[in-house]
PDB file of C-alpha atoms and ligand atoms in Angstrom:
ATOM      1  CA  MET A 211      39.387  11.184 -34.327  1.00 83.00           C
ATOM      2  CA  LYS A 212      40.724  10.543 -30.841  1.00 88.00           C
ATOM      3  CA  LYS A 213      40.756  13.294 -28.229  1.00 96.00           C
ATOM      4  CA  LEU A 214      42.970  13.788 -25.196  1.00 97.00           C
ATOM      5  CA  GLU A 215      40.187  12.464 -22.924  1.00 97.00           C
ATOM      6  CA  ASP A 216      40.067   9.188 -24.865  1.00 97.00           C
ATOM      7  CA  LEU A 217      43.749   8.561 -24.096  1.00 98.00           C
ATOM      8  CA  ILE A 218      43.392   8.677 -20.323  1.00 98.00           C
ATOM      9  CA  ILE A 219      42.562   5.117 -19.373  1.00 97.00           C
ATOM     10  CA  THR A 220      41.020   4.281 -15.992  1.00 98.00           C
ATOM     11  CA  TYR A 221      42.144   1.120 -14.162  1.00 98.00           C
ATOM     12  CA  LYS A 222      39.919   0.190 -11.250  1.00 98.00           C
ATOM     13  CA  ASP A 223      41.601  -1.053  -8.022  1.00 96.00           C
ATOM     14  CA  PHE A 224      45.171  -0.200  -9.090  1.00 95.00           C
ATOM     15  CA  PRO A 225      47.591  -0.110  -7.300  1.00 89.00           C
ATOM     16  CA  LYS A 226      45.187  -0.713  -4.379  1.00 88.00           C
ATOM     17  CA  LYS A 227      41.513  -1.563  -3.975  1.00 92.00           C
ATOM     18  CA  GLY A 228      39.309   1.495  -4.220  1.00 91.00           C
ATOM     19  CA  ILE A 229      41.689   3.519  -6.416  1.00 91.00           C
ATOM     20  CA  TYR A 230      40.645   4.480  -9.938  1.00 95.00           C
ATOM     21  CA  PHE A 231      44.077   4.825 -11.500  1.00 96.00           C
ATOM     22  CA  LYS A 232      44.248   7.241 -14.451  1.00 98.00           C
ATOM     23  CA  ASP A 233      46.903   6.104 -16.877  1.00 98.00           C
ATOM     24  CA  VAL A 234      48.212   8.977 -19.014  1.00 98.00           C
ATOM     25  CA  LEU A 235      50.856   6.993 -20.888  1.00 98.00           C
ATOM     26  CA  GLU A 236      48.736   6.374 -23.969  1.00 98.00           C
ATOM     27  CA  ILE A 237      49.009  10.089 -24.738  1.00 98.00           C
ATOM     28  CA  LEU A 238      52.643   9.423 -25.663  1.00 98.00           C
ATOM     29  CA  GLN A 239      51.579   6.966 -28.370  1.00 98.00           C
ATOM     30  CA  ASN A 240      49.701   9.768 -30.141  1.00 98.00           C
ATOM     31  CA  PRO A 241      52.241  12.414 -31.114  1.00 98.00           C
ATOM     32  CA  ASP A 242      49.710  14.924 -32.490  1.00 98.00           C
ATOM     33  CA  ILE A 243      47.673  14.919 -29.303  1.00 98.00           C
ATOM     34  CA  PHE A 244      50.832  14.921 -27.159  1.00 98.00           C
ATOM     35  CA  GLN A 245      52.166  17.904 -29.088  1.00 98.00           C
ATOM     36  CA  ASN A 246      48.906  19.855 -28.743  1.00 98.00           C
ATOM     37  CA  LEU A 247      48.852  19.093 -25.048  1.00 98.00           C
ATOM     38  CA  ILE A 248      52.418  20.341 -24.585  1.00 98.00           C
ATOM     39  CA  LEU A 249      51.661  23.512 -26.578  1.00 98.00           C
ATOM     40  CA  LYS A 250      48.644  24.166 -24.357  1.00 98.00           C
ATOM     41  CA  MET A 251      50.572  23.502 -21.136  1.00 98.00           C
ATOM     42  CA  SER A 252      53.443  25.694 -22.348  1.00 98.00           C
ATOM     43  CA  SER A 253      51.129  28.613 -23.097  1.00 98.00           C
ATOM     44  CA  SER A 254      50.059  28.772 -19.451  1.00 98.00           C
ATOM     45  CA  LYS A 255      50.244  32.299 -18.071  1.00 97.00           C
ATOM     46  CA  PHE A 256      51.918  30.949 -14.922  1.00 98.00           C
ATOM     47  CA  LEU A 257      55.070  30.292 -16.908  1.00 98.00           C
ATOM     48  CA  LYS A 258      55.606  33.892 -18.012  1.00 96.00           C
ATOM     49  CA  ASN A 259      57.096  35.089 -14.737  1.00 96.00           C
ATOM     50  CA  ALA A 260      58.608  31.796 -13.590  1.00 98.00           C
ATOM     51  CA  GLU A 261      62.361  31.422 -13.612  1.00 98.00           C
ATOM     52  CA  ALA A 262      62.123  27.632 -13.789  1.00 99.00           C
ATOM     53  CA  ILE A 263      59.897  24.561 -13.896  1.00 99.00           C
ATOM     54  CA  ILE A 264      59.993  21.865 -11.253  1.00 99.00           C
ATOM     55  CA  SER A 265      58.636  18.490 -12.344  1.00 98.00           C
ATOM     56  CA  ILE A 266      57.697  15.592 -10.107  1.00 98.00           C
ATOM     57  CA  ASP A 267      58.945  11.978 -10.252  1.00 98.00           C
ATOM     58  CA  ALA A 268      58.154  10.159 -12.475  1.00 97.00           C
ATOM     59  CA  ARG A 269      55.390  10.898 -14.949  1.00 98.00           C
ATOM     60  CA  GLY A 270      55.751  14.610 -14.219  1.00 98.00           C
ATOM     61  CA  PHE A 271      59.194  14.407 -15.864  1.00 98.00           C
ATOM     62  CA  ILE A 272      57.644  13.380 -19.193  1.00 98.00           C
ATOM     63  CA  PHE A 273      55.381  16.405 -19.373  1.00 99.00           C
ATOM     64  CA  GLY A 274      57.676  18.793 -17.490  1.00 99.00           C
ATOM     65  CA  SER A 275      60.664  18.284 -19.757  1.00 98.00           C
ATOM     66  CA  ALA A 276      58.559  18.725 -22.896  1.00 99.00           C
ATOM     67  CA  VAL A 277      57.086  21.947 -21.460  1.00 99.00           C
ATOM     68  CA  ALA A 278      60.595  23.107 -20.474  1.00 98.00           C
ATOM     69  CA  LEU A 279      61.795  22.634 -24.060  1.00 98.00           C
ATOM     70  CA  GLU A 280      58.738  24.282 -25.611  1.00 98.00           C
ATOM     71  CA  SER A 281      58.793  27.247 -23.228  1.00 98.00           C
ATOM     72  CA  SER A 282      62.607  27.555 -23.097  1.00 98.00           C
ATOM     73  CA  LYS A 283      62.564  27.419 -19.303  1.00 98.00           C
ATOM     74  CA  PRO A 284      65.113  25.599 -17.154  1.00 98.00           C
ATOM     75  CA  MET A 285      63.803  22.560 -15.275  1.00 99.00           C
ATOM     76  CA  ILE A 286      64.750  20.952 -12.001  1.00 98.00           C
ATOM     77  CA  VAL A 287      63.269  17.755 -10.533  1.00 98.00           C
ATOM     78  CA  ALA A 288      61.684  16.518  -7.315  1.00 98.00           C
ATOM     79  CA  ARG A 289      62.595  12.835  -6.920  1.00 98.00           C
ATOM     80  CA  LYS A 290      61.573   9.866  -4.820  1.00 96.00           C
ATOM     81  CA  PRO A 291      64.008   8.622  -2.127  1.00 94.00           C
ATOM     82  CA  GLY A 292      67.480   7.370  -2.972  1.00 96.00           C
ATOM     83  CA  LYS A 293      67.644   8.772  -6.499  1.00 97.00           C
ATOM     84  CA  LEU A 294      69.482  12.078  -6.220  1.00 98.00           C
ATOM     85  CA  PRO A 295      73.228  12.462  -5.587  1.00 98.00           C
ATOM     86  CA  GLY A 296      74.828  15.381  -3.740  1.00 98.00           C
ATOM     87  CA  GLN A 297      73.266  17.606  -1.111  1.00 98.00           C
ATOM     88  CA  ILE A 298      69.490  17.274  -1.011  1.00 98.00           C
ATOM     89  CA  LEU A 299      66.459  18.716   0.764  1.00 98.00           C
ATOM     90  CA  THR A 300      63.774  16.159   1.646  1.00 98.00           C
ATOM     91  CA  ARG A 301      60.174  16.229   2.852  1.00 97.00           C
ATOM     92  CA  GLU A 302      57.610  13.479   3.617  1.00 94.00           C
ATOM     93  CA  TYR A 303      54.032  13.476   2.367  1.00 91.00           C
ATOM     94  CA  ASP A 304      50.854  11.362   2.204  1.00 81.00           C
ATOM     95  CA  LEU A 305      49.757   9.861  -1.101  1.00 74.00           C
ATOM     96  CA  GLU A 306      46.220   8.910  -2.185  1.00 61.00           C
ATOM     97  CA  TYR A 307      47.601   5.391  -1.699  1.00 62.00           C
ATOM     98  CA  GLY A 308      50.465   5.430   0.833  1.00 72.00           C
ATOM     99  CA  LYS A 309      53.343   7.537   2.161  1.00 85.00           C
ATOM    100  CA  ASN A 310      56.453   8.799   0.417  1.00 91.00           C
ATOM    101  CA  SER A 311      59.064  11.535   0.425  1.00 96.00           C
ATOM    102  CA  LEU A 312      60.475  13.819  -2.229  1.00 98.00           C
ATOM    103  CA  SER A 313      63.911  15.397  -2.538  1.00 98.00           C
ATOM    104  CA  ILE A 314      65.391  18.293  -4.474  1.00 98.00           C
ATOM    105  CA  GLN A 315      69.096  18.916  -5.137  1.00 98.00           C
ATOM    106  CA  SER A 316      70.150  21.983  -3.120  1.00 98.00           C
ATOM    107  CA  ASN A 317      72.534  23.246  -5.792  1.00 98.00           C
ATOM    108  CA  ALA A 318      69.848  23.165  -8.471  1.00 98.00           C
ATOM    109  CA  LEU A 319      67.364  24.948  -6.228  1.00 98.00           C
ATOM    110  CA  LYS A 320      69.802  27.735  -5.364  1.00 98.00           C
ATOM    111  CA  LYS A 321      69.882  28.975  -8.973  1.00 98.00           C
ATOM    112  CA  PHE A 322      66.214  29.996  -9.254  1.00 98.00           C
ATOM    113  CA  ASN A 323      63.710  31.978  -7.217  1.00 98.00           C
ATOM    114  CA  SER A 324      60.303  31.353  -8.787  1.00 98.00           C
ATOM    115  CA  PHE A 325      58.816  28.091 -10.003  1.00 99.00           C
ATOM    116  CA  VAL A 326      55.895  26.509 -11.792  1.00 99.00           C
ATOM    117  CA  ILE A 327      55.244  22.907 -10.773  1.00 99.00           C
ATOM    118  CA  VAL A 328      54.420  20.378 -13.517  1.00 99.00           C
ATOM    119  CA  ASP A 329      52.922  16.945 -12.826  1.00 98.00           C
ATOM    120  CA  ASP A 330      50.739  14.409 -14.605  1.00 98.00           C
ATOM    121  CA  LEU A 331      47.872  14.294 -12.122  1.00 98.00           C
ATOM    122  CA  LEU A 332      46.485  16.169  -9.137  1.00 97.00           C
ATOM    123  CA  ALA A 333      44.613  13.871  -6.730  1.00 94.00           C
ATOM    124  CA  THR A 334      44.592  14.780  -3.013  1.00 91.00           C
ATOM    125  CA  GLY A 335      47.244  17.458  -3.535  1.00 94.00           C
ATOM    126  CA  GLY A 336      49.654  15.894  -1.023  1.00 93.00           C
ATOM    127  CA  THR A 337      52.451  15.449  -3.553  1.00 95.00           C
ATOM    128  CA  VAL A 338      52.319  18.958  -4.972  1.00 97.00           C
ATOM    129  CA  ASN A 339      51.894  20.398  -1.488  1.00 97.00           C
ATOM    130  CA  CYS A 340      55.077  18.582  -0.416  1.00 97.00           C
ATOM    131  CA  VAL A 341      57.045  20.106  -3.292  1.00 98.00           C
ATOM    132  CA  SER A 342      55.657  23.583  -2.704  1.00 98.00           C
ATOM    133  CA  ARG A 343      56.479  23.405   1.026  1.00 98.00           C
ATOM    134  CA  LEU A 344      60.011  22.304   0.197  1.00 98.00           C
ATOM    135  CA  LEU A 345      60.338  25.318  -2.108  1.00 98.00           C
ATOM    136  CA  GLN A 346      58.629  27.796   0.214  1.00 98.00           C
ATOM    137  CA  ASP A 347      60.794  26.674   3.165  1.00 98.00           C
ATOM    138  CA  GLN A 348      63.744  27.858   1.074  1.00 98.00           C
ATOM    139  CA  ARG A 349      61.943  31.184   0.403  1.00 98.00           C
ATOM    140  CA  LYS A 350      61.214  30.275  -3.197  1.00 98.00           C
ATOM    141  CA  GLU A 351      58.027  31.431  -4.892  1.00 98.00           C
ATOM    142  CA  VAL A 352      55.521  28.977  -6.381  1.00 98.00           C
ATOM    143  CA  LEU A 353      53.498  30.652  -9.131  1.00 98.00           C
ATOM    144  CA  GLY A 354      51.228  27.763 -10.055  1.00 98.00           C
ATOM    145  CA  LEU A 355      50.699  24.116 -10.891  1.00 99.00           C
ATOM    146  CA  ILE A 356      50.177  22.864 -14.426  1.00 99.00           C
ATOM    147  CA  THR A 357      48.824  19.331 -14.531  1.00 98.00           C
ATOM    148  CA  VAL A 358      47.439  17.064 -17.238  1.00 98.00           C
ATOM    149  CA  VAL A 359      44.612  15.562 -15.132  1.00 98.00           C
ATOM    150  CA  GLU A 360      42.817  16.829 -12.041  1.00 98.00           C
ATOM    151  CA  LEU A 361      40.563  14.547  -9.988  1.00 98.00           C
ATOM    152  CA  LYS A 362      38.222  17.329  -8.961  1.00 97.00           C
ATOM    153  CA  LYS A 363      36.233  15.346  -6.367  1.00 97.00           C
ATOM    154  CA  LEU A 364      39.370  15.009  -4.225  1.00 95.00           C
ATOM    155  CA  GLU A 365      39.637  18.821  -4.068  1.00 97.00           C
ATOM    156  CA  GLY A 366      43.437  18.757  -4.113  1.00 96.00           C
ATOM    157  CA  ARG A 367      43.570  22.371  -5.265  1.00 97.00           C
ATOM    158  CA  LEU A 368      42.083  23.510  -1.929  1.00 98.00           C
ATOM    159  CA  LYS A 369      45.307  22.345  -0.226  1.00 96.00           C
ATOM    160  CA  LEU A 370      47.395  24.650  -2.392  1.00 98.00           C
ATOM    161  CA  ASP A 371      48.057  28.353  -1.885  1.00 97.00           C
ATOM    162  CA  PHE A 372      48.677  29.036  -5.596  1.00 98.00           C
ATOM    163  CA  PRO A 373      46.559  28.621  -8.746  1.00 98.00           C
ATOM    164  CA  VAL A 374      46.107  25.340 -10.619  1.00 98.00           C
ATOM    165  CA  GLN A 375      45.678  24.860 -14.344  1.00 98.00           C
ATOM    166  CA  SER A 376      44.583  21.378 -15.359  1.00 98.00           C
ATOM    167  CA  MET A 377      44.209  20.290 -18.969  1.00 98.00           C
ATOM    168  CA  ILE A 378      41.442  17.824 -18.057  1.00 98.00           C
ATOM    169  CA  SER A 379      39.274  17.771 -14.957  1.00 98.00           C
ATOM    170  CA  VAL A 380      37.433  14.529 -14.206  1.00 96.00           C
TER     171      VAL A 380
HETATM  172  P1  AMP B 699      48.182  13.304  -4.761  1.00 63.27           P
HETATM  173  O1  AMP B 699      49.371  13.561  -3.916  1.00 63.27           O
HETATM  174  O2  AMP B 699      47.121  12.539  -4.041  1.00 63.27           O
HETATM  175  O3  AMP B 699      47.665  14.555  -5.420  1.00 63.27           O
HETATM  176  O4  AMP B 699      48.654  12.316  -5.909  1.00 63.27           O
HETATM  177  C1  AMP B 699      49.282  12.805  -7.049  1.00 63.27           C
HETATM  178  C2  AMP B 699      50.417  11.941  -7.487  1.00 63.27           C
HETATM  179  O5  AMP B 699      50.159  10.526  -7.329  1.00 63.27           O
HETATM  180  C3  AMP B 699      50.681  12.161  -8.942  1.00 63.27           C
HETATM  181  O6  AMP B 699      52.088  12.261  -9.111  1.00 63.27           O
HETATM  182  C4  AMP B 699      50.111  10.950  -9.650  1.00 63.27           C
HETATM  183  O7  AMP B 699      51.020  10.472 -10.579  1.00 63.27           O
HETATM  184  C5  AMP B 699      49.839   9.912  -8.557  1.00 63.27           C
HETATM  185  N1  AMP B 699      48.419   9.540  -8.450  1.00 63.27           N
HETATM  186  C6  AMP B 699      47.622   9.699  -7.373  1.00 63.27           C
HETATM  187  N2  AMP B 699      46.377   9.239  -7.581  1.00 63.27           N
HETATM  188  C7  AMP B 699      46.379   8.766  -8.837  1.00 63.27           C
HETATM  189  C8  AMP B 699      45.371   8.193  -9.665  1.00 63.27           C
HETATM  190  N3  AMP B 699      44.111   7.999  -9.229  1.00 63.27           N
HETATM  191  N4  AMP B 699      45.716   7.845 -10.920  1.00 63.27           N
HETATM  192  C9  AMP B 699      46.982   8.058 -11.369  1.00 63.27           C
HETATM  193  N5  AMP B 699      47.960   8.600 -10.656  1.00 63.27           N
HETATM  194  C10 AMP B 699      47.683   8.959  -9.399  1.00 63.27           C
END
């Protein structure tokens, strides 16, 4: 029988030479494993005291929205440039392979005070750090990160001033 680990496929040199890209999308083709994963993510102790989840564009949305449903928590999103209408707050960050920025809708953010971040993968930690800084600049509390995969050699969690729970650490 297949396990969660078997469904995380590594692509060498994608999207750039030297990157070992971990593709999590095959999880979605295996509903039993996907469901177990979501149950495990949703049982995270970080969620208990969080008012809301914030999930990160784009694969974070897949896991974040399933966790939001399972845990009955509201969810807001952090999106890449040019995607969000209305008043937004934006911050730049460095990726494992490039530069980007993330934005959050101000009106959505105003409604909640404490958050758990959900994403598919923690690499260098730059992306999650960007979201947490955006939140903390608005005096919001970040209680933790729940991620499917953590690339432990990159030590992304050392950049973060809150706990990390990863379902798989490679
Ligand atoms: P980082 O900011 O370096 O922690 O990168 C995390 C974000 O970039 C996540 O949203 C991932 O989806 C994506 N990412 C970075 N490195 C990889 C990788 N090796 N494989 C798959 N996704 C990655």
